[in-house]
Short mmCIF file of C-alpha atoms in Angstrom, two decimals:
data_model
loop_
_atom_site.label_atom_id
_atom_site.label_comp_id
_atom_site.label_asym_id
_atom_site.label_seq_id
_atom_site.Cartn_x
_atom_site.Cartn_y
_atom_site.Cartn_z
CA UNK A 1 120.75 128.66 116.21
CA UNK A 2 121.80 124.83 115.32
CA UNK A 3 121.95 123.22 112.63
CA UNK A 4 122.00 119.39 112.43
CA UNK A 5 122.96 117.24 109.37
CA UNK A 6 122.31 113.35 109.64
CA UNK A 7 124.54 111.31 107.36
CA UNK A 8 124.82 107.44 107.77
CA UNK A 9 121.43 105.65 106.12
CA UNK A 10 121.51 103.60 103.44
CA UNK A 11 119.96 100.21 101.63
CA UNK A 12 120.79 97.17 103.89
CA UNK A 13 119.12 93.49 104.76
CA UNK A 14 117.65 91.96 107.36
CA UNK A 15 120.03 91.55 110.36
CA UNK A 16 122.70 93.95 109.03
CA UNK A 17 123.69 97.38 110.71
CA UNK A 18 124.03 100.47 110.26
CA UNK A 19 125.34 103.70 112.21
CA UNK A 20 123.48 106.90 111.54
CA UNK A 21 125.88 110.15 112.55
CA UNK A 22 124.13 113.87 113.28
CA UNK A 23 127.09 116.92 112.88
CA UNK A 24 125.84 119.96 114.70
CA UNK A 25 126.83 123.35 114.52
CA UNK A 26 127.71 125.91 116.95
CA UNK A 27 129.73 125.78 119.50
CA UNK A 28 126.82 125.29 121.78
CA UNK A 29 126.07 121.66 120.23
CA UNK A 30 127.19 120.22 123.03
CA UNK A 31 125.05 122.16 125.33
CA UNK A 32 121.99 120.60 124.42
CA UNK A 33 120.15 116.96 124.68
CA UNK A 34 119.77 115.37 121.73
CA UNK A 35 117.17 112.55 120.21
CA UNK A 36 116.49 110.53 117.04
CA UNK A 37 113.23 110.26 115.62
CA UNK A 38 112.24 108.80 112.35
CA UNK A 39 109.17 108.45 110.44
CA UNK A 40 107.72 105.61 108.23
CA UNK A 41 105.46 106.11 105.23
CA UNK A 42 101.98 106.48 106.21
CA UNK A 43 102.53 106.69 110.00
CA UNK A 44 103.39 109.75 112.81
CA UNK A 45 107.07 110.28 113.26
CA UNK A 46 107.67 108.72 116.70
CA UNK A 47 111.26 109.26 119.10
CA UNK A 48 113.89 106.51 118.86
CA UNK A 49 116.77 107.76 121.15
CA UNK A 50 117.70 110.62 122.97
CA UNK A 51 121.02 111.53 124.71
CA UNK A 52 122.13 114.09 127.60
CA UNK A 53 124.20 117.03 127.15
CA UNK A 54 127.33 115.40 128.29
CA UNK A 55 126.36 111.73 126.91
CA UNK A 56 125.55 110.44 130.46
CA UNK A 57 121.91 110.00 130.20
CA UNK A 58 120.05 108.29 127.71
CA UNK A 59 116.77 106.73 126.67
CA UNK A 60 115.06 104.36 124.30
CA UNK A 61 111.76 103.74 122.75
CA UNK A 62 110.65 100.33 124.03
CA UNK A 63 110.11 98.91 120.31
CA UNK A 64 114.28 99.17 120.11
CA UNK A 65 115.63 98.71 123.15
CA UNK A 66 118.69 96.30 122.79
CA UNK A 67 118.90 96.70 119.63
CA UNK A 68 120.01 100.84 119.21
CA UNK A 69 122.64 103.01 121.07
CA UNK A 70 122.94 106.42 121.18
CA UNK A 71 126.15 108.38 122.10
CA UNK A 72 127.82 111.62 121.31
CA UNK A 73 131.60 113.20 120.59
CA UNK A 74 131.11 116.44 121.82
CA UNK A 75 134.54 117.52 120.48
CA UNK A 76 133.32 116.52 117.20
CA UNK A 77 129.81 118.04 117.73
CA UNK A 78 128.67 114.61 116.03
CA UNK A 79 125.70 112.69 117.63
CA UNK A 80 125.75 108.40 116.83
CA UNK A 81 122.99 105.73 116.36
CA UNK A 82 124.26 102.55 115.92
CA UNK A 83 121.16 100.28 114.86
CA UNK A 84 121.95 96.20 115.57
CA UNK A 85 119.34 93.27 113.73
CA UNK A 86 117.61 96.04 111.44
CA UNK A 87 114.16 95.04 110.49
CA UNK A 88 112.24 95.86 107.81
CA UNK A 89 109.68 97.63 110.00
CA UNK A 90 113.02 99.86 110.81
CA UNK A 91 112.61 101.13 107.36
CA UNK A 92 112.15 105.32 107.86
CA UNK A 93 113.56 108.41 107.64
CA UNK A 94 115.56 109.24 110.31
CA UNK A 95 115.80 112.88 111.80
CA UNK A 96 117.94 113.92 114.60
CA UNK A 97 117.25 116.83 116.32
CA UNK A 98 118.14 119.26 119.27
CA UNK A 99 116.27 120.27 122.35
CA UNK A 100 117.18 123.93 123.34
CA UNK A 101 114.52 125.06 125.55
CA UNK A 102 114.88 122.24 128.75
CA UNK A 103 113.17 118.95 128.62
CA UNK A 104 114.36 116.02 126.47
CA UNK A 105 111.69 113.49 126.85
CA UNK A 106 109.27 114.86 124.54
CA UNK A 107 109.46 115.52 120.95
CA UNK A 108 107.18 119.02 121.38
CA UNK A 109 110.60 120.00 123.51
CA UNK A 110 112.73 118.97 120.18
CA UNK A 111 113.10 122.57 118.37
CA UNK A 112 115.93 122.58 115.57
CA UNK A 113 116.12 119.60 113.16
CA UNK A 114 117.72 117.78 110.69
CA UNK A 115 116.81 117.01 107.38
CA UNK A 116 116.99 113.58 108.04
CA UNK A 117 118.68 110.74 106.29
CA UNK A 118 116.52 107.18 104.63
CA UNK A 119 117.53 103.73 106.01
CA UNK A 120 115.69 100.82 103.66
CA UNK A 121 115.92 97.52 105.21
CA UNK A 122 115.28 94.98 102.94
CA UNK A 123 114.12 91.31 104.32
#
């Protein structure tokens, strides 16, 4: 069982950043990829980031590459998205979440999440 709790969103403008945190549980956090996803009203949640067990790997959705970057503290069992030049198409909920079964590159491989946390960028 893990539990993930994202912390970090907020109300910001145009252009400013923000850095999202996920704290997992368990001992086994760090045994496990793990991706951000977020979802905007009206529309499908879609994947934003994902990281490898041990932070080496990563990936990006296309829409914002250069602007995001993932990483994780295993010792703290905490996962980061730092989010450059918001937009206010970045405006969502944000969900982290683990993949415990193998496979990180799809979210149907994504099995415990968050609850998520709102980022509201303002232009």
């Amino acid at each position: 069982q893990v539990q993930l709790v994202e912390s970090g969103g907020g109300v910001v403008q145009a252009g400013d950043s923000l850095r999202l945190s996920c704290v997992g549980s368990g001992r086994t956090f760090s045994s496990y990829p793990v991706g951000w996803f977020r979802q905007a009203p009206g529309k499908e949640r879609e994947f934003v980031a994902a990281v490898s067990r041990y932070g080496v790997g990563t990936h990006y959705t296309d829409s914002m590459k250069g602007r995001v970057t993932i990483s994780r503290d295993n010792a703290k069992n905490t996962v980061y998205l730092q989010m450059n030049s918001l937009k206010p198409e970045d405006t969502a909920v944000y969900y982290c979440a683990a993949a415990t079964r193998g496979g990180w590159t799809k979210e149907a491989e994504y099995d415990y999440w968050g609850q998520g946390t709102q980022v509201t960028v303002s232009s």
